[in-house]
PDB file of C-alpha atoms in Angstrom:
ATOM      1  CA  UNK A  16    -248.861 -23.756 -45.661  1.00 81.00           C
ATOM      2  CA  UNK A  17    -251.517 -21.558 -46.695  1.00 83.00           C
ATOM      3  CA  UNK A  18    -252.119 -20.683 -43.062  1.00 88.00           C
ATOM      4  CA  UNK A  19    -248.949 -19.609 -42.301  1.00 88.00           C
ATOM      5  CA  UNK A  20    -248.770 -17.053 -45.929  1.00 90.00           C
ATOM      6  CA  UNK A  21    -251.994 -16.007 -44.818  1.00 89.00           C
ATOM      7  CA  UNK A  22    -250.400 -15.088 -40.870  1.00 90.00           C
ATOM      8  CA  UNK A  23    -246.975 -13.449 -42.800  1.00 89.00           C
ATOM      9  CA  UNK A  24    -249.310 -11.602 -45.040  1.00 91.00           C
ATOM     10  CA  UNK A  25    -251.568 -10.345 -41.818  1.00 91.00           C
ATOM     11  CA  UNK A  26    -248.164  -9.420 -40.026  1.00 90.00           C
ATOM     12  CA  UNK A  27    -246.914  -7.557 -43.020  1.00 90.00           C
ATOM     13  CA  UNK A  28    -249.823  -5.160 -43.187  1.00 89.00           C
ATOM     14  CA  UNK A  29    -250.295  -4.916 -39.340  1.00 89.00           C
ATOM     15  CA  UNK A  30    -246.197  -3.852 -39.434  1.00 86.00           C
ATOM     16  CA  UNK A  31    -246.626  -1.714 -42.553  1.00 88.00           C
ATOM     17  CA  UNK A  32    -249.607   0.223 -40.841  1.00 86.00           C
ATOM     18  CA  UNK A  33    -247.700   0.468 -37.758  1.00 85.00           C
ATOM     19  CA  UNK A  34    -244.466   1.550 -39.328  1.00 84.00           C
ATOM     20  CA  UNK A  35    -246.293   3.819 -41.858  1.00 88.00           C
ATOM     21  CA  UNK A  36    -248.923   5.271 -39.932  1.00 89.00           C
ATOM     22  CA  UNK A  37    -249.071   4.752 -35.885  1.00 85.00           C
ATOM     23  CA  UNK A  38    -245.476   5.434 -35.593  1.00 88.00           C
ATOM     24  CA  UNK A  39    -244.854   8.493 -37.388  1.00 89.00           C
ATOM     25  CA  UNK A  40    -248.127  10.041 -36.183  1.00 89.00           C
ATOM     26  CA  UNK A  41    -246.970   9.637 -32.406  1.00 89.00           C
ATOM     27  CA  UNK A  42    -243.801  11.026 -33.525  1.00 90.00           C
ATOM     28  CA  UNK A  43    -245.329  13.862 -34.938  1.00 88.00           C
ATOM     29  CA  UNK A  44    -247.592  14.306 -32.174  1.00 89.00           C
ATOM     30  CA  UNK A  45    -244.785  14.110 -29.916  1.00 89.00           C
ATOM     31  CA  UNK A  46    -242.541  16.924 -31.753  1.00 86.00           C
ATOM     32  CA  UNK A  47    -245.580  19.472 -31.669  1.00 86.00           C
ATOM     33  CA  UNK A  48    -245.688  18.914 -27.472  1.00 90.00           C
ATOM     34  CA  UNK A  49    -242.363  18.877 -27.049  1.00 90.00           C
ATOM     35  CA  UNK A  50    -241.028  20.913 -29.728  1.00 84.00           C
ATOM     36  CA  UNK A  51    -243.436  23.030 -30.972  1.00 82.00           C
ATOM     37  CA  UNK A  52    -241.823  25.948 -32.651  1.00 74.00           C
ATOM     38  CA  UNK A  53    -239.377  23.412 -34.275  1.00 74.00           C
ATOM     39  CA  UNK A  54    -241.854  21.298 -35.041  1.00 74.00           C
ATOM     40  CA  UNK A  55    -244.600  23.333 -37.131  1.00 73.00           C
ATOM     41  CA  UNK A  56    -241.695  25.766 -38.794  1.00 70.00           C
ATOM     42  CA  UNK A  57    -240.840  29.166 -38.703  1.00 66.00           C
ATOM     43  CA  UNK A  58    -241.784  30.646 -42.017  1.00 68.00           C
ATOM     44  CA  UNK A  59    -243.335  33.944 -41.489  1.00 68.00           C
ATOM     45  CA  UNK A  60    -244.032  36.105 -44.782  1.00 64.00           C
ATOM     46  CA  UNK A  61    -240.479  37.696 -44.143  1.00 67.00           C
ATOM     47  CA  UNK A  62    -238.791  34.634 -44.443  1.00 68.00           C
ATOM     48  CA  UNK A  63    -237.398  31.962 -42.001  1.00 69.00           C
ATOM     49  CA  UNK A  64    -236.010  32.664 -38.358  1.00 70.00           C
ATOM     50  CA  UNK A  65    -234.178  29.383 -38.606  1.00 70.00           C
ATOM     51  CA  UNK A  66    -232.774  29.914 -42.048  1.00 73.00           C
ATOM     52  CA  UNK A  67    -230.377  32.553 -42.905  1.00 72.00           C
ATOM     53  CA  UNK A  68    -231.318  35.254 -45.216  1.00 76.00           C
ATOM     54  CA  UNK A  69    -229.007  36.755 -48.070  1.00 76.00           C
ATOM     55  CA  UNK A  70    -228.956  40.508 -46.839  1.00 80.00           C
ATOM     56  CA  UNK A  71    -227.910  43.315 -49.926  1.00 82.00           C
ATOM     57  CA  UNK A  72    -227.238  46.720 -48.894  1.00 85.00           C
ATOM     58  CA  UNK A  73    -226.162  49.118 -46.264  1.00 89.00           C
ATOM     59  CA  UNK A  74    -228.899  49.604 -44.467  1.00 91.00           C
ATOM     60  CA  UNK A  75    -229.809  45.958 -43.601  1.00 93.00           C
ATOM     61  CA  UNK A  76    -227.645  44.101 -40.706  1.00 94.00           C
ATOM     62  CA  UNK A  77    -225.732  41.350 -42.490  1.00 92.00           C
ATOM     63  CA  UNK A  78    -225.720  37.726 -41.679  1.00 89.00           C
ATOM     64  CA  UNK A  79    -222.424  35.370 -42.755  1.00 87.00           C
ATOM     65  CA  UNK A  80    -221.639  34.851 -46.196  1.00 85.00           C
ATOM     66  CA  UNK A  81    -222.762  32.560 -48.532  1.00 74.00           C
ATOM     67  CA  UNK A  82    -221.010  31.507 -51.360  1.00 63.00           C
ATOM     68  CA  UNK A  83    -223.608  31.352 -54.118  1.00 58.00           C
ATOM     69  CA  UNK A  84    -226.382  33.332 -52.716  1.00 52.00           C
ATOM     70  CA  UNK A  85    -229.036  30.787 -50.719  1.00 47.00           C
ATOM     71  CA  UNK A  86    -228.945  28.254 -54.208  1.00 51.00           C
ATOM     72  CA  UNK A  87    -228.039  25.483 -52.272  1.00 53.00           C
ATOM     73  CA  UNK A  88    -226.695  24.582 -49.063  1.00 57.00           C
ATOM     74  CA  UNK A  89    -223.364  22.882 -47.315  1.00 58.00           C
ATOM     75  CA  UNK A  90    -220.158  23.925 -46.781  1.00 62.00           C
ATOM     76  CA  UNK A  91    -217.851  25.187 -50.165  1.00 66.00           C
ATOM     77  CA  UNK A  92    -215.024  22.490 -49.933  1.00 74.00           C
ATOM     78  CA  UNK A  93    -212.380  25.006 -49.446  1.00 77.00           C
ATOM     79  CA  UNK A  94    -209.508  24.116 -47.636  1.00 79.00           C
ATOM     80  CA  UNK A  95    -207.374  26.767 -45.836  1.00 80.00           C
ATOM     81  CA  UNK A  96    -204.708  26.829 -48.566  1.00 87.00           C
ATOM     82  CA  UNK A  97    -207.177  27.367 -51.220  1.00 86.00           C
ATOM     83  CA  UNK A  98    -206.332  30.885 -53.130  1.00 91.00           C
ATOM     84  CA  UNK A  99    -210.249  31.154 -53.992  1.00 87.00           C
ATOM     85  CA  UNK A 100    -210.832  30.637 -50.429  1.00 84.00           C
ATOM     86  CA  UNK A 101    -207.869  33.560 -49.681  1.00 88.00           C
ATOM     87  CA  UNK A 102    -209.008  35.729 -52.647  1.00 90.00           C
ATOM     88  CA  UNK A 103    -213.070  35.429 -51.345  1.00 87.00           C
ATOM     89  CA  UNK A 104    -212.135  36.758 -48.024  1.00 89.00           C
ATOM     90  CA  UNK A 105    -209.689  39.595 -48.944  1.00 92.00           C
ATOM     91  CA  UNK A 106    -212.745  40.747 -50.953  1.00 92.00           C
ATOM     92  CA  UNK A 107    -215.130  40.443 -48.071  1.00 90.00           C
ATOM     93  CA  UNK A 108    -212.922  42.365 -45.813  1.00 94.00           C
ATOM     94  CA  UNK A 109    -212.474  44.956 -48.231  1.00 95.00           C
ATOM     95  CA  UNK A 110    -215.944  45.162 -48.948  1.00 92.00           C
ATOM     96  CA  UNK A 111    -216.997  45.426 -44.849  1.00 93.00           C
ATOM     97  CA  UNK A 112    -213.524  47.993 -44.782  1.00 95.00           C
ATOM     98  CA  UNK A 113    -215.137  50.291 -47.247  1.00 93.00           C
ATOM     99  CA  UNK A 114    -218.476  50.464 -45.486  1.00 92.00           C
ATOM    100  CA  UNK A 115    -216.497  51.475 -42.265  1.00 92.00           C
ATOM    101  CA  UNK A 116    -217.226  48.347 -40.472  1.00 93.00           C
ATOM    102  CA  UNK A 117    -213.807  46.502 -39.239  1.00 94.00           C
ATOM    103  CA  UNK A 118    -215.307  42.940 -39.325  1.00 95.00           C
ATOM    104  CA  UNK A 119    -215.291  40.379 -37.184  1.00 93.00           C
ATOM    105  CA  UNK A 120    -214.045  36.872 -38.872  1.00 92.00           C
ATOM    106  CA  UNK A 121    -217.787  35.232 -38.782  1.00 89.00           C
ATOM    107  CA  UNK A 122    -219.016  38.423 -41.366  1.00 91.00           C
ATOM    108  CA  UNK A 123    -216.004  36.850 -43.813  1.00 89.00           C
ATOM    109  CA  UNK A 124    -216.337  33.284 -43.139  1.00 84.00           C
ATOM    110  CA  UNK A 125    -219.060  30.892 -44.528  1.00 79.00           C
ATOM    111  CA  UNK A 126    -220.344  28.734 -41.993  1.00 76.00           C
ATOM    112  CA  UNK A 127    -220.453  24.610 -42.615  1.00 70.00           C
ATOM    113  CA  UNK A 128    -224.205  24.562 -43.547  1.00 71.00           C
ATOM    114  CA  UNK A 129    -224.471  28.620 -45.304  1.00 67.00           C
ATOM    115  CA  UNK A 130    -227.993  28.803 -43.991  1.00 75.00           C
ATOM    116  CA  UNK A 131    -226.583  29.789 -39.764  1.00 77.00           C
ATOM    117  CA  UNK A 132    -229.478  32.710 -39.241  1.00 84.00           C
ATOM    118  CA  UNK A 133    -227.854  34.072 -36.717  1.00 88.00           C
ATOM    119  CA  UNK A 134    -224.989  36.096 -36.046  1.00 92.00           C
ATOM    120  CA  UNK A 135    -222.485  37.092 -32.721  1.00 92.00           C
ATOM    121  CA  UNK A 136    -223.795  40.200 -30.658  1.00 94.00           C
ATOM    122  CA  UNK A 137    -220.649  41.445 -31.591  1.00 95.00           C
ATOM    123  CA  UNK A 138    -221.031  41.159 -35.047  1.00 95.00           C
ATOM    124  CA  UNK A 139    -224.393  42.631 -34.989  1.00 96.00           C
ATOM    125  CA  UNK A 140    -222.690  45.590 -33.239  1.00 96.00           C
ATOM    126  CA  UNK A 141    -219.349  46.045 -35.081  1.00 96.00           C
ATOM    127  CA  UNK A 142    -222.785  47.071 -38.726  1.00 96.00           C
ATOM    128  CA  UNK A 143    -223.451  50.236 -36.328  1.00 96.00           C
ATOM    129  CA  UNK A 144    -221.442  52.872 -38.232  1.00 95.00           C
ATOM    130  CA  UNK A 145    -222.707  51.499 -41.653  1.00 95.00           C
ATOM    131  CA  UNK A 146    -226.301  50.820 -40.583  1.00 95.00           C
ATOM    132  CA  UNK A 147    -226.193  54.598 -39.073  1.00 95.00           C
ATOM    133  CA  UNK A 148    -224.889  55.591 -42.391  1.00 94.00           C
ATOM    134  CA  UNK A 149    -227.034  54.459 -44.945  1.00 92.00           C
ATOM    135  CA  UNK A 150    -230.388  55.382 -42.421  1.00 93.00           C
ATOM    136  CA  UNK A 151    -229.588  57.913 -40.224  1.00 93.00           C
ATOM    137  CA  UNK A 152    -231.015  56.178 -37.107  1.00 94.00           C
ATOM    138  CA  UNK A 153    -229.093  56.988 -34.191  1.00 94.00           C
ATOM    139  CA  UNK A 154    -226.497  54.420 -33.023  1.00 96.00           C
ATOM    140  CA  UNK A 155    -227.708  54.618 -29.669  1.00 96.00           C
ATOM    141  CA  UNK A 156    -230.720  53.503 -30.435  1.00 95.00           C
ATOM    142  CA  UNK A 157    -229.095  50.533 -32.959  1.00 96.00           C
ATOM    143  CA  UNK A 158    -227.576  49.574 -30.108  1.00 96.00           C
ATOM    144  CA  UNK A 159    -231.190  49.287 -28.056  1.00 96.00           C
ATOM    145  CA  UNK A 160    -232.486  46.988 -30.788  1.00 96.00           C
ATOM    146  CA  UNK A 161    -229.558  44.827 -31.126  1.00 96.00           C
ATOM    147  CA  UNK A 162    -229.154  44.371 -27.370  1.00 95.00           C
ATOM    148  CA  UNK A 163    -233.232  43.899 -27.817  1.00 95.00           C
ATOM    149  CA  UNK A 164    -232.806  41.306 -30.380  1.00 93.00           C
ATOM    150  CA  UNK A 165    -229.881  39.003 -28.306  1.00 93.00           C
ATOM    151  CA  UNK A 166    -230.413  35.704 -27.130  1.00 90.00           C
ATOM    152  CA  UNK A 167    -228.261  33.276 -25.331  1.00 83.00           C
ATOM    153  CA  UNK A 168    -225.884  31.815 -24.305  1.00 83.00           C
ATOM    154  CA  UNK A 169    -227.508  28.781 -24.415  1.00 79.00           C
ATOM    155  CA  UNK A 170    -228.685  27.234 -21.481  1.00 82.00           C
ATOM    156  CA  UNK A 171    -227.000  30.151 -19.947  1.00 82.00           C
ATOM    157  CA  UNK A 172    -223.352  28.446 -20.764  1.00 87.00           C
ATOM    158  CA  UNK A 173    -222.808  27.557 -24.561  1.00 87.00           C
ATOM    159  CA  UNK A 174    -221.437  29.716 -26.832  1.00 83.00           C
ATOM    160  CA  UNK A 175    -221.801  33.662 -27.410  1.00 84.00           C
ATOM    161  CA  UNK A 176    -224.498  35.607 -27.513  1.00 89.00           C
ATOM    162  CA  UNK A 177    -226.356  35.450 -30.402  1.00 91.00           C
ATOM    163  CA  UNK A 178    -228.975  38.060 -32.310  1.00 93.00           C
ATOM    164  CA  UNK A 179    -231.048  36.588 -35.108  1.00 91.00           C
ATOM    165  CA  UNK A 180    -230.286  38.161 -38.337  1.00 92.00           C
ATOM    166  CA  UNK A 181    -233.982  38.266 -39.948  1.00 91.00           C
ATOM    167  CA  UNK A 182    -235.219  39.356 -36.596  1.00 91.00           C
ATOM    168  CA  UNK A 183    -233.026  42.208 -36.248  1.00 94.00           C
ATOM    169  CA  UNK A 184    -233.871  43.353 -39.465  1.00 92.00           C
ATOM    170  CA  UNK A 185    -237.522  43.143 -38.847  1.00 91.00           C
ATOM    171  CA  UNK A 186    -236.699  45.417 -35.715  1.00 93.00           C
ATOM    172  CA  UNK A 187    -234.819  47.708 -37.757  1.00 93.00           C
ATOM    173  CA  UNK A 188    -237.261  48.268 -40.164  1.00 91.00           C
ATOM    174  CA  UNK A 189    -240.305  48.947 -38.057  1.00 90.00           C
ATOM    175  CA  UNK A 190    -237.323  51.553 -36.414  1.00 86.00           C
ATOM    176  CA  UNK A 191    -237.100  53.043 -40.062  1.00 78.00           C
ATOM    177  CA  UNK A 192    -241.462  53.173 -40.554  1.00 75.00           C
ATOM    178  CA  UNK A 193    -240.964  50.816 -43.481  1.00 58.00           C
TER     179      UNK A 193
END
C-alpha cells in the first residue's frame, strides 16, 4: 500500500511539473518562433498596434467608437431596436456631419470587442477634409500616408483593406513635426 501512495505521489509531481512547467514553456517557446510579434506584444510608448486607441480631436484619424471610452471591453448589448443604440448613432453621424466628413457606418458602429485597432481604407480616407482642416497638411499628401499605412486583404483574399489607426496617427504626426 505504501508503495503504491508513494508511486501516485511520484506521478503527481512528475504530471504537475510537466503540466506546470515543461508544457507551457514549449508553448511559449513555440509562440515566440512561430508567432513572434503576437507573441512578445505590441506595446510601444504610443500605445498598442493591436489595441484600439480612443482618438479626441480633429486633427487625429479616428478609429470606431467605443461606448465608454477604453474602460472595459465587449460588445454594449444593444440590440437593433434599442433607442440608446438609435439615439448613440444619430449623434455620431452628426458629430462626423459637422466636421465635414460623411461617414462610413464602421466610424458610427462599435465593433463586438471595442478594442478593433484598425479601421477600412475607406474610412481612413472619407477623415481627409477634417484632418486637412484642423492641420493644414495637404490632402494629397494625407492620401500618401494613408495609402502608406494600408495593409491587406488578408492573405490577399479576406476582407477590405485595412490601415491601423495608431499607426496612421504616428505617420501623421511625424507629417505635422510633432
Amino acid at each position: 500500500m505504501l508503495t503504491q501512495i508513494r508511486r501516485a505521489i511520484i506521478l503527481s509531481v512528475l504530471f504537475a511539473v510537466f503540466l506546470g512547467i515543461a508544457y507551457p514553456l514549449v508553448e511559449v517557446g513555440l509562440a515566440n518562433a512561430i508567432f513572434p510579434t503576437q507573441a512578445r506584444g505590441s506595446i510601444t510608448p504610443y500605445g498598442s498596434t493591436e489595441i484600439g486607441q480612443h482618438w479626441t480631436g480633429t486633427r487625429w484619424f479616428h478609429g470606431r467608437p467605443d461606448v465608454d471610452n477604453d474602460e472595459a471591453t465587449g460588445g454594449t448589448n444593444l440590440g437593433p431596436r434599442s433607442k440608446v443604440l438609435l439615439n448613440n448613432t444619430k449623434a455620431l453621424v452628426a458629430f462626423w456631419h459637422g466636421q465635414g466628413v460623411n461617414p462610413t457606418q464602421e466610424l458610427v458602429t462599435t465593433s463586438g470587442s471595442e478594442v478593433d485597432p484598425d479601421i477600412s481604407q475607406r474610412s481612413a480616407l472619407v477623415q481627409i477634409p477634417m484632418i486637412t482642416r484642423s492641420t493644414g497638411i495637404a490632402p494629397a499628401k494625407l492620401r500618401k500616408l494613408i495609402v502608406a499605412n494600408t495593409s491587406g486583404p488578408q492573405y490577399g483574399i479576406f476582407g477590405d483593406r485595412i490601415v491601423n489607426v495608431l499607426a496612421l496617427n504616428r505617420g501623421l504626426a511625424a507629417l505635422e513635426g510633432k
